[in-house]
Amino acid sequence: MFRWKLHGNGRTVAPGAVVAPGERLNWGATIAIGLQHVIAMFGATFLVPVLTGFPVSTTLLFSGVGTLLFLLITRNRLPSYLGSSFAFIAPITAATTMAGTGSALAGIVAVGILLAAIGFIVQFVGLGWVDKVMPPVVAGAIVALIGFNLAPVAWSNFQLQPLPGTITLVAVILFSVLFRGFLGRISIFLGVIVGYVATVIIQAVSGETLIDFDAVAQAPWVGLPTFEIADFTTPATWSVIAMFLPVVLVLVAENVGHVRGVAAMTDATANRSTGRALIADGVATTLAGTFGGSGTTTYGENIGVMAATRVYSTAAYWVAGITAIVLSLSPKVGAVFNTIPAGVLGGVTTALYGLIGIIGIKIWVDNRVDFSRPVNQYTGAVALV
């Protein structure tokens, strides 16, 4: 499993060639690309716990552990990083308010178990039944709702600090539009940095306390993350779980799309790993939810890094997963992310939640859903309202 073939001279990728999952560059280049994957996933992965109130370090830990489990379960044949899924934000927010964090974690566990079960079925039966159960009109509506349903959360944060929110939002948009390749892929991460620095400057000029650094100063450099166990004993938990189940459809779509993307760029036989990918993400999500982390999914940001570098080596993802685990063992890192101001979160989520909604609509467009048919009209219309 750990015997990667050295690609070419180990330093460069020839024009038109790609480094396959079973290959690698020299370890210096592999480590550098692995760290690049960490940067690419970081912006989105830490935002989910920040927005839901989950511990950042715990989510980061299970993100790294989940990535390593994914590589093991897919037999090191499918490069992927498992980061925090935005599809969980809406049900976690609602469930935490209704029944507490323990019940929200139980919902994540239920999604993970169901996703793994679907993976086993796909592994032995194939994908055809998924397309019949989840036609594009349904998938598009679910994804769009996950984004648009969170609009009030973004707006409430934005209103608290409009100037940092505006600076952050403009930065995210400019990075996305003006930059291509890797920088464009990490526009969320860069936008948060710009907004954070702008808030520090505004605080220094105005004298108003927008960021409190005391918690960062007091946090130790090394320590274990905070764990919380999923609670299935609360009566409200079972009604909460029902809110989480539609998330499974999103995770299936994301994983299937990821596998097809890798197969298109490397080897069509990668599609045979679709079932294993679903099982792996299900196991990782179940583990994370059991002990207090956010649910996971494959990441488009990391697909972008692979497309830009043409390096699809799973060795780079072992580096990324291990790096995430190491970072999670520093409470000071988590404390820094917990100081992100409300305005910055409002600015970045205004873009982010809107994009999730647009991705749902894009599913309709890409699949040419016929909205002259009443069955499609009402499926989309009633769901959105």
Coordinates of C-alpha atoms in Angstrom, one line a residue:
M1 CA 0.0 0.0 0.0
F2 CA 2.8 2.4 0.8
R3 CA 5.0 1.6 -2.2
W4 CA 4.5 4.5 -4.5
K5 CA 6.4 4.4 -7.8
L6 CA 8.7 7.4 -8.3
H7 CA 7.3 9.5 -11.2
G8 CA 9.9 10.4 -13.9
N9 CA 12.9 12.2 -12.3
G10 CA 10.9 12.7 -9.1
R11 CA 11.1 16.5 -9.4
T12 CA 8.9 17.6 -12.3
V13 CA 5.8 16.5 -14.2
A14 CA 6.2 16.2 -18.0
P15 CA 3.8 18.3 -20.2
G16 CA 0.6 16.4 -20.6
A17 CA 1.4 13.9 -17.9
V18 CA -0.1 13.4 -14.5
V19 CA 1.3 11.8 -11.3
A20 CA -1.1 8.9 -10.7
P21 CA -2.4 7.9 -7.3
G22 CA 0.1 5.1 -7.1
E23 CA 3.0 7.3 -8.0
R24 CA 4.8 10.2 -6.2
L25 CA 7.4 12.9 -6.7
N26 CA 10.5 13.0 -4.4
W27 CA 9.6 13.4 -0.7
G28 CA 10.5 17.0 -0.6
A29 CA 8.0 17.9 -3.4
T30 CA 5.4 15.5 -2.0
I31 CA 5.5 17.1 1.5
A32 CA 5.2 20.6 -0.2
I33 CA 2.2 19.5 -2.2
G34 CA 0.7 17.9 1.0
L35 CA 1.0 21.2 2.8
Q36 CA -0.6 22.9 -0.1
H37 CA -3.6 20.6 0.3
V38 CA -3.8 21.6 4.0
I39 CA -3.9 25.3 3.1
A40 CA -6.6 24.6 0.4
M41 CA -8.9 22.8 2.8
F42 CA -8.3 25.0 5.8
G43 CA -10.5 27.9 5.0
A44 CA -13.6 25.8 4.6
T45 CA -12.8 23.2 7.2
F46 CA -12.4 25.6 10.2
L47 CA -15.4 27.7 9.2
V48 CA -17.9 24.9 9.9
P49 CA -17.0 24.5 13.6
V50 CA -16.7 28.2 14.0
L51 CA -20.2 28.7 12.7
T52 CA -21.7 25.8 14.6
G53 CA -19.9 26.3 17.9
F54 CA -18.1 23.0 17.7
P55 CA -14.4 22.9 18.8
V56 CA -12.1 23.8 15.9
S57 CA -9.3 21.5 17.1
T58 CA -11.7 18.5 17.4
T59 CA -13.0 19.0 13.9
L60 CA -9.5 19.4 12.6
L61 CA -8.4 16.2 14.3
F62 CA -11.2 14.1 12.8
S63 CA -10.7 15.7 9.5
G64 CA -7.1 14.4 9.4
V65 CA -8.0 11.0 10.9
G66 CA -10.9 10.8 8.4
T67 CA -8.6 11.5 5.5
L68 CA -6.2 8.7 6.6
L69 CA -9.2 6.3 7.0
F70 CA -10.4 7.2 3.5
L71 CA -7.0 6.3 2.0
L72 CA -6.9 3.0 3.9
I73 CA -10.5 2.0 3.0
T74 CA -10.0 2.9 -0.7
R75 CA -6.8 0.9 -0.6
N76 CA -4.7 4.0 -1.4
R77 CA -6.1 4.2 -4.9
L78 CA -8.3 7.4 -4.6
P79 CA -6.7 10.7 -3.6
S80 CA -9.0 12.8 -1.4
Y81 CA -9.0 15.1 1.6
L82 CA -12.1 14.8 3.9
G83 CA -12.9 18.2 5.3
S84 CA -15.9 19.7 7.1
S85 CA -19.1 19.5 5.1
F86 CA -21.2 22.7 4.8
A87 CA -24.3 20.5 4.3
F88 CA -24.3 19.9 8.1
I89 CA -24.4 23.6 9.1
A90 CA -28.2 24.1 8.9
P91 CA -29.3 20.9 10.7
I92 CA -26.6 21.3 13.4
T93 CA -27.7 24.9 14.0
A94 CA -31.3 23.9 14.3
A95 CA -30.6 20.7 16.3
T96 CA -28.3 22.5 18.8
T97 CA -31.0 25.0 19.5
M98 CA -33.8 22.4 19.9
A99 CA -32.0 19.6 21.8
G100 CA -28.4 20.5 22.5
T101 CA -25.0 19.6 21.0
G102 CA -25.2 15.9 21.9
S103 CA -28.3 15.4 19.8
A104 CA -26.8 17.3 16.9
L105 CA -23.8 14.9 17.1
A106 CA -26.2 12.0 17.1
G107 CA -27.6 13.4 13.8
I108 CA -24.1 13.4 12.3
V109 CA -23.6 9.8 13.4
A110 CA -26.9 8.8 11.8
V111 CA -25.9 10.4 8.5
G112 CA -22.5 8.6 8.6
I113 CA -24.0 5.2 9.2
L114 CA -26.6 5.7 6.4
L115 CA -23.9 6.9 4.0
A116 CA -21.7 3.9 4.7
A117 CA -24.7 1.6 4.2
I118 CA -25.3 3.2 0.8
G119 CA -21.6 2.7 0.0
F120 CA -21.9 -1.0 0.6
I121 CA -25.0 -1.2 -1.7
V122 CA -23.2 0.8 -4.4
Q123 CA -20.1 -1.5 -4.0
F124 CA -22.1 -4.6 -4.8
V125 CA -25.0 -3.3 -7.0
G126 CA -23.7 -0.2 -8.8
L127 CA -24.8 3.5 -9.0
G128 CA -27.8 3.3 -11.3
W129 CA -30.3 3.1 -8.5
V130 CA -29.0 6.3 -6.9
D131 CA -29.8 8.3 -10.0
K132 CA -33.3 6.9 -9.9
V133 CA -33.9 7.7 -6.2
M134 CA -32.2 11.1 -6.5
P135 CA -33.0 12.7 -9.9
P136 CA -31.3 16.0 -10.6
V137 CA -34.5 18.1 -9.8
V138 CA -34.4 16.7 -6.3
A139 CA -30.7 16.9 -5.8
G140 CA -30.6 20.5 -7.0
A141 CA -33.4 21.5 -4.7
I142 CA -31.8 20.0 -1.6
V143 CA -28.4 21.6 -2.3
A144 CA -29.9 25.0 -3.0
L145 CA -32.0 24.9 0.2
I146 CA -28.9 24.1 2.3
G147 CA -27.3 27.3 1.1
F148 CA -30.3 29.7 1.0
N149 CA -31.7 28.4 4.3
L150 CA -28.6 29.8 6.0
A151 CA -29.0 33.3 4.6
P152 CA -30.3 34.8 7.9
V153 CA -27.3 33.5 9.8
A154 CA -24.9 35.2 7.4
W155 CA -26.9 38.5 7.5
S156 CA -27.1 38.6 11.3
N157 CA -23.3 38.3 11.6
F158 CA -22.8 40.8 8.8
Q159 CA -25.0 43.4 10.5
L160 CA -23.0 43.3 13.7
Q161 CA -19.9 44.6 12.0
P162 CA -20.8 45.9 8.5
L163 CA -17.4 47.4 7.6
P164 CA -15.3 44.2 8.3
G165 CA -18.0 42.2 6.7
T166 CA -17.9 44.3 3.5
I167 CA -14.1 44.2 3.3
T168 CA -14.1 40.4 3.7
L169 CA -16.9 39.9 1.1
V170 CA -15.2 42.1 -1.5
A171 CA -11.8 40.3 -0.8
V172 CA -13.4 36.9 -1.3
I173 CA -15.0 38.0 -4.6
L174 CA -11.8 39.7 -5.9
F175 CA -9.6 36.7 -5.1
S176 CA -12.1 34.4 -6.8
V177 CA -12.5 36.5 -9.9
L178 CA -9.0 37.9 -10.4
F179 CA -6.9 34.8 -9.6
R180 CA -6.7 31.5 -11.4
G181 CA -5.4 28.2 -10.2
F182 CA -4.4 27.7 -6.6
L183 CA -5.0 31.2 -5.3
G184 CA -8.4 31.3 -6.8
R185 CA -9.2 28.0 -5.1
I186 CA -8.4 29.3 -1.6
S187 CA -10.3 32.6 -2.0
I188 CA -12.3 31.9 1.2
F189 CA -9.1 31.4 3.2
L190 CA -7.5 34.5 1.8
G191 CA -10.7 36.6 2.3
V192 CA -10.8 35.6 6.0
I193 CA -7.1 36.7 6.4
V194 CA -7.8 40.1 4.7
G195 CA -10.9 40.6 6.8
Y196 CA -9.2 39.6 10.0
V197 CA -6.2 42.0 9.3
A198 CA -8.7 44.8 8.4
T199 CA -10.5 44.3 11.7
V200 CA -7.3 44.5 13.7
I201 CA -6.5 47.8 11.9
I202 CA -10.1 49.1 12.6
Q203 CA -9.8 48.1 16.2
A204 CA -6.4 49.9 16.6
V205 CA -7.8 53.1 14.9
S206 CA -11.2 53.2 16.6
G207 CA -10.2 51.8 20.0
E208 CA -13.3 49.6 19.9
T209 CA -12.7 46.0 21.0
L210 CA -13.6 43.8 18.0
I211 CA -11.2 40.9 18.7
D212 CA -10.2 39.7 22.2
F213 CA -6.8 38.1 22.2
D214 CA -6.7 37.1 25.9
A215 CA -7.9 33.5 25.1
V216 CA -5.1 33.1 22.6
A217 CA -2.5 34.2 25.1
Q218 CA -3.8 31.9 27.7
A219 CA -4.2 28.8 25.5
P220 CA -1.3 26.3 25.7
W221 CA 0.8 25.4 22.6
V222 CA 0.2 21.7 23.0
G223 CA -2.8 19.8 24.3
L224 CA -5.6 17.4 23.4
P225 CA -8.8 18.6 21.7
T226 CA -12.1 18.7 23.5
F227 CA -14.3 15.7 23.0
E228 CA -18.1 15.3 23.4
I229 CA -20.0 12.1 23.0
A230 CA -23.1 11.9 20.8
D231 CA -26.3 11.6 22.8
F232 CA -28.9 9.1 21.7
T233 CA -30.8 9.1 25.0
T234 CA -32.5 12.5 24.7
P235 CA -36.1 12.0 23.5
A236 CA -35.8 14.9 21.1
T237 CA -32.8 13.3 19.4
W238 CA -34.8 11.0 17.1
S239 CA -36.8 13.9 15.7
V240 CA -33.5 15.8 15.3
I241 CA -32.1 12.9 13.3
A242 CA -34.9 13.3 10.7
M243 CA -33.6 16.8 9.9
F244 CA -30.1 15.4 9.1
L245 CA -31.1 12.6 6.7
P246 CA -31.4 14.8 3.5
V247 CA -27.7 15.6 4.0
V248 CA -26.9 12.1 2.9
L249 CA -28.0 12.9 -0.6
V250 CA -25.6 15.8 -0.8
L251 CA -22.7 13.7 0.5
V252 CA -23.5 11.0 -2.1
A253 CA -23.5 13.6 -4.9
E254 CA -20.2 15.1 -3.7
N255 CA -18.4 11.8 -3.3
V256 CA -19.6 10.5 -6.7
G257 CA -18.6 13.7 -8.4
H258 CA -15.1 13.6 -6.7
V259 CA -14.5 10.0 -7.9
R260 CA -15.6 10.8 -11.4
G261 CA -13.3 13.9 -11.5
V262 CA -10.3 11.8 -10.4
A263 CA -11.2 9.1 -12.9
A264 CA -11.4 11.6 -15.7
M265 CA -7.9 12.9 -15.0
T266 CA -6.1 9.7 -14.1
D267 CA -7.7 6.3 -14.9
A268 CA -11.3 5.3 -15.5
T269 CA -10.9 2.3 -13.2
A270 CA -11.0 4.8 -10.3
N271 CA -14.8 4.7 -10.8
R272 CA -14.8 1.2 -9.3
S273 CA -13.8 2.8 -6.0
T274 CA -17.1 4.8 -5.7
G275 CA -18.6 2.4 -3.2
R276 CA -15.5 2.3 -1.1
A277 CA -15.4 6.2 -1.2
L278 CA -18.9 6.4 0.2
I279 CA -18.1 3.8 2.9
A280 CA -15.0 5.7 3.9
D281 CA -16.7 9.0 4.1
G282 CA -19.5 7.4 6.1
V283 CA -17.1 5.8 8.6
A284 CA -15.2 9.1 8.9
T285 CA -18.4 11.1 9.5
T286 CA -19.6 8.5 12.1
L287 CA -16.3 8.6 14.0
A288 CA -16.3 12.5 14.0
G289 CA -19.9 12.7 15.1
T290 CA -19.4 10.2 17.9
F291 CA -16.7 12.2 19.6
G292 CA -17.6 15.8 18.9
G293 CA -16.4 16.7 15.4
S294 CA -18.2 17.9 12.2
G295 CA -19.3 15.6 9.5
T296 CA -16.9 15.2 6.5
T297 CA -16.9 15.2 2.8
T298 CA -14.6 15.2 -0.2
Y299 CA -13.3 18.6 -1.0
G300 CA -13.5 20.5 -4.3
E301 CA -10.7 22.8 -3.1
N302 CA -8.3 19.9 -3.2
I303 CA -9.5 18.7 -6.6
G304 CA -8.5 22.2 -7.7
V305 CA -5.0 21.7 -6.3
M306 CA -4.6 18.4 -8.1
A307 CA -5.8 19.9 -11.4
A308 CA -3.3 22.8 -11.0
T309 CA -0.3 20.6 -10.0
R310 CA -1.3 17.5 -12.0
V311 CA -0.2 15.5 -9.0
Y312 CA -2.9 12.9 -7.9
S313 CA -0.5 11.0 -5.6
T314 CA -2.1 9.6 -2.5
A315 CA 1.2 10.1 -0.7
A316 CA 0.5 13.9 -0.6
Y317 CA -2.8 13.2 1.2
W318 CA -1.0 11.1 3.8
V319 CA 1.1 14.2 4.4
A320 CA -2.0 16.5 4.6
G321 CA -3.9 14.2 6.9
I322 CA -0.9 13.8 9.3
T323 CA -0.4 17.6 9.3
A324 CA -4.0 18.3 10.2
I325 CA -3.7 15.9 13.1
V326 CA -0.5 17.7 14.3
L327 CA -2.2 21.1 14.1
S328 CA -5.2 19.8 16.0
L329 CA -3.0 19.1 19.0
S330 CA -2.3 22.8 19.5
P331 CA -5.1 24.5 21.5
K332 CA -3.5 27.9 20.6
V333 CA -4.4 27.2 16.9
G334 CA -8.0 26.6 17.9
A335 CA -8.1 29.7 20.0
V336 CA -6.9 31.9 17.1
F337 CA -9.7 30.7 14.9
N338 CA -12.2 31.3 17.7
T339 CA -11.3 35.0 17.6
I340 CA -12.5 35.5 14.1
P341 CA -14.9 38.5 14.3
A342 CA -18.6 38.2 13.5
G343 CA -18.3 40.7 10.7
V344 CA -15.6 38.6 8.9
L345 CA -17.8 35.5 9.3
G346 CA -20.8 37.4 8.0
G347 CA -18.8 38.5 4.9
V348 CA -17.4 35.2 4.1
T349 CA -20.6 33.3 4.7
T350 CA -22.6 35.7 2.5
A351 CA -20.5 34.5 -0.4
L352 CA -20.3 30.9 0.8
Y353 CA -24.0 30.2 1.5
G354 CA -25.0 32.0 -1.7
L355 CA -22.5 29.8 -3.7
I356 CA -24.0 26.6 -2.2
G357 CA -27.5 27.8 -3.3
I358 CA -26.1 28.5 -6.8
I359 CA -24.5 25.1 -7.0
G360 CA -27.9 23.6 -6.5
I361 CA -29.3 25.6 -9.4
K362 CA -26.3 24.6 -11.4
I363 CA -27.3 20.9 -11.0
W364 CA -30.6 21.8 -12.7
V365 CA -28.8 23.6 -15.5
D366 CA -26.1 21.0 -16.1
N367 CA -28.7 18.2 -16.2
R368 CA -31.1 20.2 -18.3
V369 CA -34.0 19.8 -16.0
D370 CA -37.2 20.4 -17.9
F371 CA -39.2 23.0 -15.9
S372 CA -42.1 23.0 -18.4
R373 CA -43.1 19.7 -16.8
P374 CA -45.4 20.2 -13.7
V375 CA -43.7 17.4 -11.8
N376 CA -40.4 19.3 -11.9
Q377 CA -42.0 22.7 -11.4
Y378 CA -43.7 21.6 -8.2
T379 CA -40.7 19.6 -6.9
G380 CA -38.6 22.7 -7.1
A381 CA -41.2 25.4 -6.2
V382 CA -42.7 23.8 -3.1
A383 CA -39.3 22.9 -1.7
L384 CA -37.9 26.4 -2.1
V385 CA -40.8 28.0 -0.4

